[in-house]
PDB file of C-alpha atoms and ligand atoms in Angstrom:
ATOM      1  CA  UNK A 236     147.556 249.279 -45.203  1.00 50.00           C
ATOM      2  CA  UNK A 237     145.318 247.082 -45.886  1.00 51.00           C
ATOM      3  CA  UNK A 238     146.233 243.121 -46.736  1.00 54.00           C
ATOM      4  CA  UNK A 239     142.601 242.145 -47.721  1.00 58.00           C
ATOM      5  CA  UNK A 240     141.643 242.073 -51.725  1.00 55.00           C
ATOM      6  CA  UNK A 241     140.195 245.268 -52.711  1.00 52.00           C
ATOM      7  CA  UNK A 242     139.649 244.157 -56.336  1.00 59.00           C
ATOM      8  CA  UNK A 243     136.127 244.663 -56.973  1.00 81.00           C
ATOM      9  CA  UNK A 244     135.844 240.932 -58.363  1.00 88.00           C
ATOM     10  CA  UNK A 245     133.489 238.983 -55.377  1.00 96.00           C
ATOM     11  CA  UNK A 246     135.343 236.162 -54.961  1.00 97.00           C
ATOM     12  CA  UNK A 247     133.448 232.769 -54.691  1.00 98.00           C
ATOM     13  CA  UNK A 248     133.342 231.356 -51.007  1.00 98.00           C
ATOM     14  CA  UNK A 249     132.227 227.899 -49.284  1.00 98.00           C
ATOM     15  CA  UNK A 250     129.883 230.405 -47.441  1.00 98.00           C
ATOM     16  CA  UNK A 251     128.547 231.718 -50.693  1.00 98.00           C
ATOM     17  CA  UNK A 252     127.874 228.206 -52.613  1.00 98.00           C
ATOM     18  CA  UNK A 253     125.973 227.408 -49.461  1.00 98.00           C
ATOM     19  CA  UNK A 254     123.709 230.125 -49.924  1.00 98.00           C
ATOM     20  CA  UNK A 255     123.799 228.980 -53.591  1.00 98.00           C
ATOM     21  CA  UNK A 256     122.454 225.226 -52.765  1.00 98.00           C
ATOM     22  CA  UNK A 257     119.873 227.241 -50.570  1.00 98.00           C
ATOM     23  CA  UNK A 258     118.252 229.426 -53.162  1.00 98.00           C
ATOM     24  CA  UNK A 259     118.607 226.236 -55.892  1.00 98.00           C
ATOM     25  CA  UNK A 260     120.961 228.078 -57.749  1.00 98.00           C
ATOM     26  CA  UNK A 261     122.904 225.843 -59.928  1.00 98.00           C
ATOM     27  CA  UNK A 262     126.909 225.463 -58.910  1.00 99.00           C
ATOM     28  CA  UNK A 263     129.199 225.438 -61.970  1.00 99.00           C
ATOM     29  CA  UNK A 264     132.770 223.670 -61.779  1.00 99.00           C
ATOM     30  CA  UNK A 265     135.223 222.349 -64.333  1.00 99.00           C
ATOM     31  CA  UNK A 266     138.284 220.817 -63.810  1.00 99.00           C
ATOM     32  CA  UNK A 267     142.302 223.157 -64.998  1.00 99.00           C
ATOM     33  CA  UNK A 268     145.531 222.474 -64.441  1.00 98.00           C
ATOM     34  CA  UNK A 269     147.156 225.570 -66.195  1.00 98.00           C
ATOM     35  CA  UNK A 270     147.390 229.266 -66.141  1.00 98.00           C
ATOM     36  CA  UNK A 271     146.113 229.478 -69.830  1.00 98.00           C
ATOM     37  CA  UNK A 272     142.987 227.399 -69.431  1.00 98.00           C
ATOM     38  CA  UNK A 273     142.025 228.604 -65.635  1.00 98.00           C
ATOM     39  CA  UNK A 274     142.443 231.895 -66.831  1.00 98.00           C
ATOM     40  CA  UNK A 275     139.839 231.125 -69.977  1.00 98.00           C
ATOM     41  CA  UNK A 276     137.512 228.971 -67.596  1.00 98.00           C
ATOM     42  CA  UNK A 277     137.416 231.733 -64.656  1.00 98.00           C
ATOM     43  CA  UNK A 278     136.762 234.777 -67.326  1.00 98.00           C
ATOM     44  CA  UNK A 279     134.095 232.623 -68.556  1.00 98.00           C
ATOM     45  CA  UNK A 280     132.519 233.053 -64.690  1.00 98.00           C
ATOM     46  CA  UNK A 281     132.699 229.598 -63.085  1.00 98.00           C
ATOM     47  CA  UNK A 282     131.934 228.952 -59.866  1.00 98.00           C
ATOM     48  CA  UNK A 283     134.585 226.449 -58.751  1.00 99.00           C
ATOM     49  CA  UNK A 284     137.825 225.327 -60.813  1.00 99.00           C
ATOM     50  CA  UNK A 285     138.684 221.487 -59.876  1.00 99.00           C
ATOM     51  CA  UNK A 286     142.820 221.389 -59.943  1.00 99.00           C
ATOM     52  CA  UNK A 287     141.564 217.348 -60.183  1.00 98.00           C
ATOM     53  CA  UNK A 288     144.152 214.738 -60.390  1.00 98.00           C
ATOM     54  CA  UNK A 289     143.017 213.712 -63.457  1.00 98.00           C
ATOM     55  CA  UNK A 290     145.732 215.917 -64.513  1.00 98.00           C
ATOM     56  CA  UNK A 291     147.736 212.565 -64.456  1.00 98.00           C
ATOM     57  CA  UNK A 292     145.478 211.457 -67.556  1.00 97.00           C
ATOM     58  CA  UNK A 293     144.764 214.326 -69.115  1.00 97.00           C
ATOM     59  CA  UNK A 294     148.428 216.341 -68.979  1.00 98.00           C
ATOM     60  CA  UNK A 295     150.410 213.319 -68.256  1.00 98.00           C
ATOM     61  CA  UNK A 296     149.030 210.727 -70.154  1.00 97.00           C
ATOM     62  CA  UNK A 297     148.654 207.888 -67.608  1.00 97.00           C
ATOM     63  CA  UNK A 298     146.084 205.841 -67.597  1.00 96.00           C
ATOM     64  CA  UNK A 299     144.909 206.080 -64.219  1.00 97.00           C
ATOM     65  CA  UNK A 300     145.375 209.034 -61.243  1.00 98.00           C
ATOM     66  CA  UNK A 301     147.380 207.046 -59.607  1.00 98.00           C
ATOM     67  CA  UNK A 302     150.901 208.133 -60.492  1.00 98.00           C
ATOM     68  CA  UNK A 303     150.543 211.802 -60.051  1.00 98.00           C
ATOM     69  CA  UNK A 304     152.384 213.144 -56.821  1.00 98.00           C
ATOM     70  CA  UNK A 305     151.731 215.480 -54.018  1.00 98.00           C
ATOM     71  CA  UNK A 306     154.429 217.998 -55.874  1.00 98.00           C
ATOM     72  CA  UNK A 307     153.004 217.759 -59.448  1.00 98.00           C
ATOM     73  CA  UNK A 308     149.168 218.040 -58.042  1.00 98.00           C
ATOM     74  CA  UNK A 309     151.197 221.720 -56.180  1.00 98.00           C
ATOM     75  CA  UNK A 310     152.627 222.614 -59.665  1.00 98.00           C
ATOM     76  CA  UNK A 311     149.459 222.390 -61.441  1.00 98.00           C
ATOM     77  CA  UNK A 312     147.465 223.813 -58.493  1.00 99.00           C
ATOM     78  CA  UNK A 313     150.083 227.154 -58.060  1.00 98.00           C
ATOM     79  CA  UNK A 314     149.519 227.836 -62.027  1.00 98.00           C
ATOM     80  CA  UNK A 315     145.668 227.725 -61.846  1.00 99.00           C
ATOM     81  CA  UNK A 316     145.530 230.000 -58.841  1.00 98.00           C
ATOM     82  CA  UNK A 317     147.954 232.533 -60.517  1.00 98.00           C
ATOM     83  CA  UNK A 318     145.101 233.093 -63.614  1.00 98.00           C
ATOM     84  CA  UNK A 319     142.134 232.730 -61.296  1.00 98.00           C
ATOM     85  CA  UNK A 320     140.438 236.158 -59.838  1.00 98.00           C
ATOM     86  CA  UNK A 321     136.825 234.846 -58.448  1.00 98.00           C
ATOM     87  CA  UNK A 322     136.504 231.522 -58.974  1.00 98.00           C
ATOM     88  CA  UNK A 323     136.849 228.694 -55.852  1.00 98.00           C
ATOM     89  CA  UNK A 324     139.918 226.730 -56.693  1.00 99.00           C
ATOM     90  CA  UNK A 325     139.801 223.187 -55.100  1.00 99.00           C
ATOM     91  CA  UNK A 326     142.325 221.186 -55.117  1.00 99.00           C
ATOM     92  CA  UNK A 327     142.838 217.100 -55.184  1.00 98.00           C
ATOM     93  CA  UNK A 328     144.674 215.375 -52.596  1.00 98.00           C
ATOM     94  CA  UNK A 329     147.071 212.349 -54.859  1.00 98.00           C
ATOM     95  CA  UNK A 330     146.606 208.740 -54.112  1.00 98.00           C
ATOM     96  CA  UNK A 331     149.745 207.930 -51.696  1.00 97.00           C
ATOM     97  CA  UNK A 332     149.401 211.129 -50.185  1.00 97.00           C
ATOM     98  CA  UNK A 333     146.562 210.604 -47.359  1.00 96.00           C
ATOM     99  CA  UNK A 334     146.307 207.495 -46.844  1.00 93.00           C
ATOM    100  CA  UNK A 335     148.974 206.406 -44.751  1.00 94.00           C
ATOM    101  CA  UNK A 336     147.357 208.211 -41.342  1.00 96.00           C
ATOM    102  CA  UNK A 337     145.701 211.372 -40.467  1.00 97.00           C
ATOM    103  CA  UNK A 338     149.242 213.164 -39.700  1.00 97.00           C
ATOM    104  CA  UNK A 339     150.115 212.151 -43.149  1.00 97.00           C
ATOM    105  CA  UNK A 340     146.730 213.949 -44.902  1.00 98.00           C
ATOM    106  CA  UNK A 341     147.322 216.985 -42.360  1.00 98.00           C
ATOM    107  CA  UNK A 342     151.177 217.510 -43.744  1.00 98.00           C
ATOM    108  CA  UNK A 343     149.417 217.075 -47.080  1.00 98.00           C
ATOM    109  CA  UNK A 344     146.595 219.493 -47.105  1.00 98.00           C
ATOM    110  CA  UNK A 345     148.498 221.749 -45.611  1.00 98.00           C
ATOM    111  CA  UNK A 346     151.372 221.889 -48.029  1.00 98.00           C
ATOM    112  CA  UNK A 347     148.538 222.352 -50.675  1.00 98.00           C
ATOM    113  CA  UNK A 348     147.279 224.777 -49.225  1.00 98.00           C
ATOM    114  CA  UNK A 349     150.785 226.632 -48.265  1.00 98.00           C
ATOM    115  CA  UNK A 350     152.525 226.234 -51.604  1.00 98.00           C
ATOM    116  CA  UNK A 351     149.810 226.758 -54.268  1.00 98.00           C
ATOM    117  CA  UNK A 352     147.409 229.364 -52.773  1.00 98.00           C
ATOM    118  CA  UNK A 353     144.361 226.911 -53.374  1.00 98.00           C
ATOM    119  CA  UNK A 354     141.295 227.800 -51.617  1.00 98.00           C
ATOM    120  CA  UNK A 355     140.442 223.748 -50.362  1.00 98.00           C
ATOM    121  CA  UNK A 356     141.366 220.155 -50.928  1.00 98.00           C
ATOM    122  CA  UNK A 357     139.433 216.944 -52.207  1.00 98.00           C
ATOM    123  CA  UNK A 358     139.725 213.660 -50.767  1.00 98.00           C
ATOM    124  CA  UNK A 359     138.200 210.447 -52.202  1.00 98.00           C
ATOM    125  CA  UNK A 360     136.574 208.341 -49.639  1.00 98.00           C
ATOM    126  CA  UNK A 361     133.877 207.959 -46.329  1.00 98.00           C
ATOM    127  CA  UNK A 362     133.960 206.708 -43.536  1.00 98.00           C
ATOM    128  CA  UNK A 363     137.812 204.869 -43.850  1.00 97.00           C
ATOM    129  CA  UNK A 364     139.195 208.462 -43.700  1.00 97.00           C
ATOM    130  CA  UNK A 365     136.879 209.685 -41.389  1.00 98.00           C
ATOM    131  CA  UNK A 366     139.983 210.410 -38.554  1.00 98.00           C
ATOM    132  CA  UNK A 367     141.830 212.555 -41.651  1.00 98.00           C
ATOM    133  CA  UNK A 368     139.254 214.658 -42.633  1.00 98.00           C
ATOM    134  CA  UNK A 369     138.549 215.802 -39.528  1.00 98.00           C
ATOM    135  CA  UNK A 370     142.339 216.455 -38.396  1.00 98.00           C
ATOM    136  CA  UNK A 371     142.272 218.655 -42.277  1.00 98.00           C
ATOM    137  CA  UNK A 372     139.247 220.450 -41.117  1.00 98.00           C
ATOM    138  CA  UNK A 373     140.530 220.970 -37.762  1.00 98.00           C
ATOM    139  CA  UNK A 374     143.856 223.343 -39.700  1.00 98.00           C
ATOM    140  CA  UNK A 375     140.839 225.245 -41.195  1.00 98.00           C
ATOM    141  CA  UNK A 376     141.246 224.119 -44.600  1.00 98.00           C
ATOM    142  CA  UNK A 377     137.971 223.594 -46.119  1.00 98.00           C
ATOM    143  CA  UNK A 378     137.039 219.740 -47.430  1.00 98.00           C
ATOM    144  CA  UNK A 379     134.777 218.323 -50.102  1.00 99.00           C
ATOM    145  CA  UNK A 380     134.354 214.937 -50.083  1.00 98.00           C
ATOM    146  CA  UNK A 381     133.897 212.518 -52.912  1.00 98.00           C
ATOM    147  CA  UNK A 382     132.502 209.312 -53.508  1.00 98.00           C
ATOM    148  CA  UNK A 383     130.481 207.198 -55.550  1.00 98.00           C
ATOM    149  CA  UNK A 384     133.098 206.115 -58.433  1.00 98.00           C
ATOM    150  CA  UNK A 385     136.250 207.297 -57.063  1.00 98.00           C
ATOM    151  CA  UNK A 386     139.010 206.962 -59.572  1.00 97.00           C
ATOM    152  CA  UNK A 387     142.075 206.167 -56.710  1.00 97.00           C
ATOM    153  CA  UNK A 388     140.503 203.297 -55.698  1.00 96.00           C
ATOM    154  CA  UNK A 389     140.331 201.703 -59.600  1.00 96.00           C
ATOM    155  CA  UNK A 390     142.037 198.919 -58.850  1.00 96.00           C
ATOM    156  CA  UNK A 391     139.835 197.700 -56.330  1.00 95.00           C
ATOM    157  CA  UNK A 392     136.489 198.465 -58.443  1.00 95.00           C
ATOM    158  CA  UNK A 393     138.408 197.133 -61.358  1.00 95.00           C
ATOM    159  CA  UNK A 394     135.497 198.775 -63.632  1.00 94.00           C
ATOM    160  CA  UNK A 395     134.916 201.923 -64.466  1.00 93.00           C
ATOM    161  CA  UNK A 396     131.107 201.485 -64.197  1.00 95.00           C
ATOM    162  CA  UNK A 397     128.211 202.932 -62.553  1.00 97.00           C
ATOM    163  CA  UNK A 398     129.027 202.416 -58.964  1.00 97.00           C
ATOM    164  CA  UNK A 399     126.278 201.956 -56.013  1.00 97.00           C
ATOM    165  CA  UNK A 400     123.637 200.379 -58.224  1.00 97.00           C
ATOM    166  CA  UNK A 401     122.950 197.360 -55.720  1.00 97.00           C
ATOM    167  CA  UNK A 402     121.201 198.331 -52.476  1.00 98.00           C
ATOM    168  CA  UNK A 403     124.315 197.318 -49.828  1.00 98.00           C
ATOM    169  CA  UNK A 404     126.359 200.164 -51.837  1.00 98.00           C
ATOM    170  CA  UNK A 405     124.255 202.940 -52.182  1.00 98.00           C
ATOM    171  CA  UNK A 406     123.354 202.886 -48.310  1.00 98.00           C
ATOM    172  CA  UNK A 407     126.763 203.052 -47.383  1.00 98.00           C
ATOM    173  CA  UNK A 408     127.199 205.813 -49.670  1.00 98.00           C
ATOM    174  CA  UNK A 409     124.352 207.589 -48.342  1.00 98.00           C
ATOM    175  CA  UNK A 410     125.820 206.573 -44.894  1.00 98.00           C
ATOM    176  CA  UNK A 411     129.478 208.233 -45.945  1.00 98.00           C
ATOM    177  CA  UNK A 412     127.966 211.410 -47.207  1.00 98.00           C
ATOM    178  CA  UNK A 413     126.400 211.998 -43.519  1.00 98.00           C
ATOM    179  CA  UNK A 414     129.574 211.606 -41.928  1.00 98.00           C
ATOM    180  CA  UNK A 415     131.380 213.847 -44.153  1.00 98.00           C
ATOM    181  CA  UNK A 416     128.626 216.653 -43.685  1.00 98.00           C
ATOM    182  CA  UNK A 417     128.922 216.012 -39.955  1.00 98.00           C
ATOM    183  CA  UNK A 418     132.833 216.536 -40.414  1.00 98.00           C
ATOM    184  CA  UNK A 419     132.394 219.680 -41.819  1.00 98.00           C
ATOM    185  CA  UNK A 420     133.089 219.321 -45.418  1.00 98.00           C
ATOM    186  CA  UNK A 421     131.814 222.466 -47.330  1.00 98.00           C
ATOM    187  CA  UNK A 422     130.496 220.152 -50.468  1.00 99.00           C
ATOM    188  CA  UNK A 423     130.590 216.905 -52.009  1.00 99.00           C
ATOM    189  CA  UNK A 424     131.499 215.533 -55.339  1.00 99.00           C
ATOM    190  CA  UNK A 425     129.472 212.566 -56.314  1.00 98.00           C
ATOM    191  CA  UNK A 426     130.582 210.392 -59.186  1.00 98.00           C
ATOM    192  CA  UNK A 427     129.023 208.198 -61.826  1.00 98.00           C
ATOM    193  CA  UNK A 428     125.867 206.786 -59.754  1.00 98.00           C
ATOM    194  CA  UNK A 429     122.427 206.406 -60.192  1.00 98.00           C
ATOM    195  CA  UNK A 430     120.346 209.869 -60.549  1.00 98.00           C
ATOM    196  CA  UNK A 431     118.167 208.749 -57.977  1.00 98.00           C
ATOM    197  CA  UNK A 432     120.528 208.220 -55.408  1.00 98.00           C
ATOM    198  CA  UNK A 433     122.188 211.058 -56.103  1.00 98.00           C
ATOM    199  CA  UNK A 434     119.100 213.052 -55.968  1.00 98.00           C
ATOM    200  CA  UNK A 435     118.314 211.250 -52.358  1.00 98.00           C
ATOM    201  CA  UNK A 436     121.980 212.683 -51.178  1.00 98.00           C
ATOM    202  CA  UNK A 437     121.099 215.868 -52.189  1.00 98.00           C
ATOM    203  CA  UNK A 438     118.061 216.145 -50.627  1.00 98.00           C
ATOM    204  CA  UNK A 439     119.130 214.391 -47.567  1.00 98.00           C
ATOM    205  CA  UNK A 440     122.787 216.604 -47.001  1.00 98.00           C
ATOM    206  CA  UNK A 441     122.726 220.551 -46.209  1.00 98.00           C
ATOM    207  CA  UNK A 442     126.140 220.984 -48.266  1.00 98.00           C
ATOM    208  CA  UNK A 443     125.636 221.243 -52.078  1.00 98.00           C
ATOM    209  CA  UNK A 444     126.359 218.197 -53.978  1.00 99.00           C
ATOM    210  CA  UNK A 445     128.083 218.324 -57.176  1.00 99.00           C
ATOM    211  CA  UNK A 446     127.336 215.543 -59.853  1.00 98.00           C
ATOM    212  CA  UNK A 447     129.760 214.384 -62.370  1.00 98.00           C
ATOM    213  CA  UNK A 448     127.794 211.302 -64.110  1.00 98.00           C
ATOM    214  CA  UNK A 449     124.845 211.575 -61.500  1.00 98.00           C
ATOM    215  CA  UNK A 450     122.021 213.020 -62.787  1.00 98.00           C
ATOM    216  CA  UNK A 451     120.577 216.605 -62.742  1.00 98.00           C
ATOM    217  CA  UNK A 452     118.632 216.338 -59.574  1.00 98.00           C
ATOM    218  CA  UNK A 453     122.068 217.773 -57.785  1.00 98.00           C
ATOM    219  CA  UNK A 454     122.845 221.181 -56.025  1.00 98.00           C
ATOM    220  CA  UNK A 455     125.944 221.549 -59.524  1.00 98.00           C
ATOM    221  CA  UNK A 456     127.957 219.795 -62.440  1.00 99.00           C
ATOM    222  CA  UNK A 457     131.673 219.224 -62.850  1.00 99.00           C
ATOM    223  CA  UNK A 458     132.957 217.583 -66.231  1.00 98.00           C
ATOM    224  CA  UNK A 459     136.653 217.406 -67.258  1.00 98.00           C
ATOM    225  CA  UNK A 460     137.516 220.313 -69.142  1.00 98.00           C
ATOM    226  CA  UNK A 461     139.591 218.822 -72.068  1.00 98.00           C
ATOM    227  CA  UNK A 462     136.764 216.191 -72.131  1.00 98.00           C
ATOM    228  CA  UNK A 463     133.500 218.869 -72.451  1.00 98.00           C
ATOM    229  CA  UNK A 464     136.307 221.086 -74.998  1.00 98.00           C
ATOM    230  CA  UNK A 465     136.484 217.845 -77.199  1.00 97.00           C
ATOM    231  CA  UNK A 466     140.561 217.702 -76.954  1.00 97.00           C
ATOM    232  CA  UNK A 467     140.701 214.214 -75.711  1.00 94.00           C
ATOM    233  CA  UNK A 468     137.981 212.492 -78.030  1.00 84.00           C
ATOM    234  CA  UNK A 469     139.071 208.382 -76.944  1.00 83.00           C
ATOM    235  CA  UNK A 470     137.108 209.026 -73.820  1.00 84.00           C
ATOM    236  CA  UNK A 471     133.293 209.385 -74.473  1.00 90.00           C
ATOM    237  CA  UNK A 472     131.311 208.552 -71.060  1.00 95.00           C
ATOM    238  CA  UNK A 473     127.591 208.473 -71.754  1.00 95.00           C
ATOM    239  CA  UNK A 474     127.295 211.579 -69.353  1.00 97.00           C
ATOM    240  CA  UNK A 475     129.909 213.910 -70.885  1.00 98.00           C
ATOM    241  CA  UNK A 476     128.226 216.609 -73.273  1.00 98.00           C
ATOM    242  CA  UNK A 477     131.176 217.764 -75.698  1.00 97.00           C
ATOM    243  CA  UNK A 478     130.475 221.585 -76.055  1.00 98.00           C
ATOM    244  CA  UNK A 479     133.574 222.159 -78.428  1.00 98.00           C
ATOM    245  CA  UNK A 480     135.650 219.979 -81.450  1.00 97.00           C
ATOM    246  CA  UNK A 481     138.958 221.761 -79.894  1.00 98.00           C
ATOM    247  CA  UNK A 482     140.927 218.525 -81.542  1.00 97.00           C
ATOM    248  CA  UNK A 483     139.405 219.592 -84.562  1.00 97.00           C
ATOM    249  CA  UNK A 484     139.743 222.853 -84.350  1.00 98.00           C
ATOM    250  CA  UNK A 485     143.208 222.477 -83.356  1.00 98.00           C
ATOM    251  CA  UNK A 486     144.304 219.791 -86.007  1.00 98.00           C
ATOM    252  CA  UNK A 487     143.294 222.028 -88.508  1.00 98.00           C
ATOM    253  CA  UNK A 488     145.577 225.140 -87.282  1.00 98.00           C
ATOM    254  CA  UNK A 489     148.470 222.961 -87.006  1.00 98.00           C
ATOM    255  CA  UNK A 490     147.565 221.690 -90.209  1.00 98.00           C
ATOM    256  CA  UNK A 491     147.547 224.726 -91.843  1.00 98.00           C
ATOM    257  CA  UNK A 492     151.040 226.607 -89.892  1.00 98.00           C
ATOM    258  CA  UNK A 493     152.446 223.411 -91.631  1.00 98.00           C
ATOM    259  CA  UNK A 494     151.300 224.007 -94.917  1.00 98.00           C
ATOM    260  CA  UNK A 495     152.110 227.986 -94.767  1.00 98.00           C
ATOM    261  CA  UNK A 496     155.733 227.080 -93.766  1.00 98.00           C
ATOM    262  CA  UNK A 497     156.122 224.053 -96.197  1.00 98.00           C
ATOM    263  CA  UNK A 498     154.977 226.422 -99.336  1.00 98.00           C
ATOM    264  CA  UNK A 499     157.254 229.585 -97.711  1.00 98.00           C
ATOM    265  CA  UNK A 500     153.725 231.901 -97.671  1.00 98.00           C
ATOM    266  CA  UNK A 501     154.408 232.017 -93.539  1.00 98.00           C
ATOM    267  CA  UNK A 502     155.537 234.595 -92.654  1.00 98.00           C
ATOM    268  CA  UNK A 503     155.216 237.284 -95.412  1.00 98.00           C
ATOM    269  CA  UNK A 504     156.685 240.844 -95.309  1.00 98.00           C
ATOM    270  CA  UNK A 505     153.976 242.245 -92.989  1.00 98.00           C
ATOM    271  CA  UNK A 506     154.918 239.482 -90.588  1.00 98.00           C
ATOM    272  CA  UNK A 507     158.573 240.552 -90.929  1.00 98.00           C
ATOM    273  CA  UNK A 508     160.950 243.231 -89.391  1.00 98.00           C
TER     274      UNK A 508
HETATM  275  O1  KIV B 803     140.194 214.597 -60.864  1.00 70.42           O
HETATM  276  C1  KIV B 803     139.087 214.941 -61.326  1.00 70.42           C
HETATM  277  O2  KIV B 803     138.989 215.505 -62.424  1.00 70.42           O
HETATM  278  C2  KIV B 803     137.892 214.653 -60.545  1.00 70.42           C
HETATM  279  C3  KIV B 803     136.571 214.914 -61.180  1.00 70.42           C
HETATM  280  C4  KIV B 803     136.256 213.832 -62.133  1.00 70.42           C
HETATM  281  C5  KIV B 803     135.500 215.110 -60.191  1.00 70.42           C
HETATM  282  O3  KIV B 803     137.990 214.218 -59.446  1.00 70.42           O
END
């Protein structure tokens, strides 16, 4: 018997979003974290479902990605790939969990990759983790990169704004998405630059480039799904397009349930045995 997938779902490959960036078809991705929501965002036909660890804002409510661990970012990333049928699922290495040395990221990746059933790993950073990536790569897990505004490293930024604006910057960014092309990595996720620079990494790179707050001139987009949904409304970056009041929307339900039990019309005899 067979132990490949016979479904007749195609699944999305690294192989096949090259051939995307090659005919200038557009790359979709959106961040998940559930089974409920992956399962919504991969009927909707996504290309690529971010398990980012921005689930420590968004489903933990910390205020950076810092605290999330290498066993929550597995819990989060096993639940997504349970609801997801063709959709990439990538998966974010945590702060804490790479940096120590390239044995380290190897044990890392590969317990991502092991436990949850994700498809790759992310990793923030250039040429610093230069040695990891390639020992990742090396285990046959596929890599995308990121860089540009790269939430981990807060702290040292200290600012959440545009990042790689003065000249020194942007040509070591340029400089960092070479090397991690030469590594290997399948993509890269650039974050909150100029449009211009991103468009010269883009054009410069073979691997597609996804932009999240870097202009349209990339190979795709990734936003935060909770943030494009409109369920966390205190966060309102000027590149964020909010296709949904899901707050609103919500509120309102609740609201209502509330009301229906308060009065005693929920549930009536239809909704009874
Ligand atoms: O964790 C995350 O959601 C991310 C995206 C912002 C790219 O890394």
């Amino acid at each position: 018997m067979s132990v490949h997938q016979s479904s007749h779902i195609k699944r999305i490959t690294t192989h096949i979003l090259q051939e995307m960036k090659h005919r200038g078809e557009k790359i979709s991705m959106l961040t998940a974290y559930d089974y409920s929501m992956a399962g919504i965002v991969d009927a909707a036909g996504i290309d690529m479902i971010l398990v980012g660890d921005s689930a420590s804002n968004v489903m933990a409510g910390h205020e950076t990605t810092l605290p999330i661990t290498l066993d929550q970012m597995i819990y989060h990333a096993t639940s997504v790939v349970r609801a997801v049928k063709r959709a990439l699922v990538v998966v974010d290495i945590p702060f804490g969990s790479y940096q120590g040395n390239s044995s380290e990221a190897l044990r890392s990746a590969i317990r991502i990759m092991k436990e949850s059933g994700g498809h790759a790993i992310k990793v923030e950073g250039g040429a610093e983790i230069k040695e990891s990536v390639v020992r990742i790569l090396s285990a046959g897990v596929p890599v995308m990169g990121h860089l540009g505004l790269t939430p981990q490293s807060i702290y040292k930024f200290g600012t959440y704004t545009v990042r790689a604006r003065e000249e020194d910057e942007a040509n070591k960014l340029v400089e960092d998405a070479k090397i991690l092309e030469e590594c290997g990595c399948f993509a890269l996720v650039l974050e909150k630059i100029p449009a211009k620079l991103a468009k010269k990494v883009a054009e410069t790179i073979r691997i597609p480039v996804i932009g999240i707050g870097a202009g349209a001139d990339v190979d795709g987009q990734v936003l935060v799904l909770h943030d494009m949904l409109g369920i966390t409304q205190e966060f309102q970056p000027r590149f964020l397009r909010q296709y949904a009041d899901l707050r609103g929307t919500m509120l309102n339900a609740v609201g209502n349930y509330i009301k229906d039990v308060k009065s005693g019309d929920f549930p009536n005899e239809k909704e009874s045995y």
